[in-house]
């Protein structure tokens, strides 16, 4: 090793890498646990030996024990060292075992598996700067996106985010027209349809597979009549709306300014546009933290390739920052663009016609 190495800095970097490697090593274990229902089984068994857990889960005891120990070392499972039993605390069950929990985070692992599986197609376009159409991403990304964002929408969308934007709740309660652009599986669309029974609800997405999934989910929930879904890009849907939303998708679009201009034309007088975007600072140096690490990584493997596959290919990235996003809305003709609300992970940006 060279004489110019700062050994303390080297050790610090190596320890950081070890922590990240340990976290990444859990990805397949979490997927196996999710697919085989192991978290729900462990919740139902209560404190159990590896043998009893394996019997309840109908899996091999040796695999069960190694899986339980790995997750215990991570703090994702509780290890009772006196009698070598394993259980889930209520908090561990809330984030891993209960699909409808507002604290659920297991969907992140679908997304991570999708990112890993996207490696080959994204590596191909790194030298050329070409894009990868969303539909050519690994399918885990589609359902992972829906599942990862759902708990946050369930906790925030109706209760906290929409009320922060002046006039939106009144418009929707009064039978206003709402469009969810880039709606994906329609998780947000269904929540809004349910919360505002008088509103007219439409969902649009460029990806046919996501629209089919959204239609199926709304039919399964008995809401097929309430929501009109159509496969359409952000520059070719029809109708005019009191509230237009782009939830976690404007930065994925090739031409966000074109999409915002098109939205302006399709917003009624005094209508509102709402963006949900990942929280970020306008200055890259301020995004050098855990949230930045996660979103710049998602962005490299998903958002930037998607945007580059489309017309213009602006590739805003998932850490575009509020100034750039508000600037796009104002350039499109909207007024009063501002951050209406912010959490550690999401910003609500609004503007009016
Ligand atoms: C990260 S996902 C978010 C989906 C959904 N809004 C949610 O929050 O779960 C981004 C979505 O934007 C859609 N999208 C990308 N470019 C688009 C475009 N130009 N027009 C319409 N939808 C687009 C993708 O198909 C994808 O469903």
mmCIF file of C-alpha atoms in Angstrom, residues 63-199:
data_model
loop_
_atom_site.group_PDB
_atom_site.id
_atom_site.type_symbol
_atom_site.label_atom_id
_atom_site.label_comp_id
_atom_site.label_asym_id
_atom_site.label_seq_id
_atom_site.Cartn_x
_atom_site.Cartn_y
_atom_site.Cartn_z
ATOM 1 C CA UNK A 63 -32.096 -23.327 6.461
ATOM 2 C CA UNK A 64 -34.593 -21.953 8.969
ATOM 3 C CA UNK A 65 -31.946 -21.614 11.683
ATOM 4 C CA UNK A 66 -29.400 -19.881 9.438
ATOM 5 C CA UNK A 67 -32.046 -17.502 8.092
ATOM 6 C CA UNK A 68 -33.262 -16.679 11.611
ATOM 7 C CA UNK A 69 -29.723 -16.069 12.863
ATOM 8 C CA UNK A 70 -28.864 -13.794 9.914
ATOM 9 C CA UNK A 71 -31.977 -11.717 10.497
ATOM 10 C CA UNK A 72 -31.421 -11.676 14.253
ATOM 11 C CA UNK A 73 -27.888 -10.357 13.708
ATOM 12 C CA UNK A 74 -29.447 -7.594 11.610
ATOM 13 C CA UNK A 75 -31.974 -6.753 14.327
ATOM 14 C CA UNK A 76 -34.860 -7.726 12.030
ATOM 15 C CA UNK A 77 -35.797 -10.758 14.192
ATOM 16 C CA UNK A 78 -35.568 -10.968 17.992
ATOM 17 C CA UNK A 79 -33.179 -13.637 19.312
ATOM 18 C CA UNK A 80 -33.939 -14.963 22.817
ATOM 19 C CA UNK A 81 -30.451 -16.092 23.751
ATOM 20 C CA UNK A 82 -31.285 -17.990 26.955
ATOM 21 C CA UNK A 83 -33.357 -20.639 25.194
ATOM 22 C CA UNK A 84 -32.351 -19.964 21.546
ATOM 23 C CA UNK A 85 -35.844 -19.058 20.442
ATOM 24 C CA UNK A 86 -36.825 -16.479 17.830
ATOM 25 C CA UNK A 87 -39.744 -14.066 17.538
ATOM 26 C CA UNK A 88 -40.899 -10.805 15.951
ATOM 27 C CA UNK A 89 -41.473 -7.755 18.112
ATOM 28 C CA UNK A 90 -44.631 -5.761 17.279
ATOM 29 C CA UNK A 91 -42.410 -3.255 15.414
ATOM 30 C CA UNK A 92 -40.638 -5.995 13.425
ATOM 31 C CA UNK A 93 -44.039 -7.487 12.530
ATOM 32 C CA UNK A 94 -45.322 -4.062 11.470
ATOM 33 C CA UNK A 95 -42.502 -3.520 8.970
ATOM 34 C CA UNK A 96 -42.166 -7.099 7.634
ATOM 35 C CA UNK A 97 -45.179 -9.293 8.335
ATOM 36 C CA UNK A 98 -48.391 -7.348 7.858
ATOM 37 C CA UNK A 99 -49.124 -6.451 4.236
ATOM 38 C CA UNK A 100 -51.630 -3.741 5.154
ATOM 39 C CA UNK A 101 -49.475 -2.168 7.847
ATOM 40 C CA UNK A 102 -48.814 1.556 7.266
ATOM 41 C CA UNK A 103 -45.272 0.839 8.503
ATOM 42 C CA UNK A 104 -44.587 -1.939 5.936
ATOM 43 C CA UNK A 105 -41.117 -1.718 4.353
ATOM 44 C CA UNK A 106 -40.681 -5.181 2.853
ATOM 45 C CA UNK A 107 -41.654 -3.809 -0.589
ATOM 46 C CA UNK A 108 -38.260 -2.095 -0.709
ATOM 47 C CA UNK A 109 -36.731 -5.517 -1.319
ATOM 48 C CA UNK A 110 -38.849 -6.040 -4.464
ATOM 49 C CA UNK A 111 -37.465 -2.742 -5.676
ATOM 50 C CA UNK A 112 -33.891 -3.698 -4.756
ATOM 51 C CA UNK A 113 -34.229 -7.058 -6.523
ATOM 52 C CA UNK A 114 -35.500 -5.165 -9.587
ATOM 53 C CA UNK A 115 -32.520 -2.806 -9.480
ATOM 54 C CA UNK A 116 -30.055 -5.708 -9.293
ATOM 55 C CA UNK A 117 -31.841 -7.443 -12.171
ATOM 56 C CA UNK A 118 -31.710 -4.211 -14.224
ATOM 57 C CA UNK A 119 -27.917 -4.325 -14.161
ATOM 58 C CA UNK A 120 -27.473 -5.863 -17.626
ATOM 59 C CA UNK A 121 -29.745 -3.425 -19.495
ATOM 60 C CA UNK A 122 -28.444 -0.334 -17.686
ATOM 61 C CA UNK A 123 -24.779 -1.353 -18.111
ATOM 62 C CA UNK A 124 -25.446 -1.565 -21.846
ATOM 63 C CA UNK A 125 -26.549 2.098 -22.062
ATOM 64 C CA UNK A 126 -23.867 3.585 -19.781
ATOM 65 C CA UNK A 127 -21.384 4.103 -22.650
ATOM 66 C CA UNK A 128 -23.941 5.308 -25.186
ATOM 67 C CA UNK A 129 -26.210 7.480 -23.028
ATOM 68 C CA UNK A 130 -29.274 5.746 -24.489
ATOM 69 C CA UNK A 131 -32.251 4.997 -22.247
ATOM 70 C CA UNK A 132 -34.171 1.936 -21.075
ATOM 71 C CA UNK A 133 -37.941 2.160 -21.504
ATOM 72 C CA UNK A 134 -39.807 1.613 -18.238
ATOM 73 C CA UNK A 135 -41.549 -1.415 -19.792
ATOM 74 C CA UNK A 136 -38.116 -3.034 -20.339
ATOM 75 C CA UNK A 137 -37.190 -2.752 -16.669
ATOM 76 C CA UNK A 138 -37.341 -5.866 -14.528
ATOM 77 C CA UNK A 139 -40.986 -6.514 -13.452
ATOM 78 C CA UNK A 140 -39.957 -6.425 -9.768
ATOM 79 C CA UNK A 141 -39.576 -2.675 -10.239
ATOM 80 C CA UNK A 142 -43.232 -2.229 -11.192
ATOM 81 C CA UNK A 143 -44.714 -4.030 -8.214
ATOM 82 C CA UNK A 144 -41.855 -2.953 -5.935
ATOM 83 C CA UNK A 145 -42.647 0.696 -6.655
ATOM 84 C CA UNK A 146 -46.314 0.206 -5.798
ATOM 85 C CA UNK A 147 -45.587 -1.779 -2.660
ATOM 86 C CA UNK A 148 -42.755 0.453 -1.436
ATOM 87 C CA UNK A 149 -44.727 3.703 -1.812
ATOM 88 C CA UNK A 150 -48.107 2.393 -0.595
ATOM 89 C CA UNK A 151 -47.506 2.658 3.180
ATOM 90 C CA UNK A 152 -46.265 6.212 2.832
ATOM 91 C CA UNK A 153 -49.310 7.163 0.744
ATOM 92 C CA UNK A 154 -51.588 5.354 3.226
ATOM 93 C CA UNK A 155 -50.174 7.394 6.085
ATOM 94 C CA UNK A 156 -49.759 10.747 4.404
ATOM 95 C CA UNK A 157 -51.682 11.321 1.192
ATOM 96 C CA UNK A 158 -55.212 11.952 2.430
ATOM 97 C CA UNK A 159 -54.441 12.950 6.016
ATOM 98 C CA UNK A 160 -51.414 15.216 5.550
ATOM 99 C CA UNK A 161 -50.358 15.951 1.961
ATOM 100 C CA UNK A 162 -53.589 16.950 0.189
ATOM 101 C CA UNK A 163 -54.807 19.202 3.056
ATOM 102 C CA UNK A 164 -51.512 21.173 2.823
ATOM 103 C CA UNK A 165 -52.413 22.340 -0.666
ATOM 104 C CA UNK A 166 -55.006 25.135 -0.530
ATOM 105 C CA UNK A 167 -58.380 24.303 -2.029
ATOM 106 C CA UNK A 168 -57.669 20.697 -3.060
ATOM 107 C CA UNK A 169 -59.812 18.999 -0.424
ATOM 108 C CA UNK A 170 -62.732 21.362 -1.171
ATOM 109 C CA UNK A 171 -62.445 20.767 -4.916
ATOM 110 C CA UNK A 172 -62.418 16.984 -4.505
ATOM 111 C CA UNK A 173 -65.202 16.951 -1.920
ATOM 112 C CA UNK A 174 -67.274 19.155 -4.230
ATOM 113 C CA UNK A 175 -67.144 16.668 -7.124
ATOM 114 C CA UNK A 176 -64.042 18.032 -8.860
ATOM 115 C CA UNK A 177 -62.163 16.195 -11.610
ATOM 116 C CA UNK A 178 -58.899 14.580 -10.553
ATOM 117 C CA UNK A 179 -56.197 13.107 -12.803
ATOM 118 C CA UNK A 180 -53.372 10.912 -11.496
ATOM 119 C CA UNK A 181 -50.680 11.158 -14.195
ATOM 120 C CA UNK A 182 -48.068 8.367 -14.174
ATOM 121 C CA UNK A 183 -50.351 6.508 -11.763
ATOM 122 C CA UNK A 184 -48.518 3.169 -11.940
ATOM 123 C CA UNK A 185 -50.599 0.506 -10.149
ATOM 124 C CA UNK A 186 -53.075 3.210 -9.093
ATOM 125 C CA UNK A 187 -52.471 2.933 -5.358
ATOM 126 C CA UNK A 188 -52.774 6.707 -4.890
ATOM 127 C CA UNK A 189 -55.676 6.849 -7.370
ATOM 128 C CA UNK A 190 -57.709 4.353 -5.351
ATOM 129 C CA UNK A 191 -56.990 6.132 -2.075
ATOM 130 C CA UNK A 192 -58.264 9.407 -3.506
ATOM 131 C CA UNK A 193 -61.333 7.742 -5.067
ATOM 132 C CA UNK A 194 -62.160 6.177 -1.723
ATOM 133 C CA UNK A 195 -61.624 9.368 0.298
ATOM 134 C CA UNK A 196 -63.585 11.611 -2.083
ATOM 135 C CA UNK A 197 -66.666 9.690 -3.256
ATOM 136 C CA UNK A 198 -68.048 12.680 -5.201
ATOM 137 C CA UNK A 199 -64.891 13.343 -7.217
#
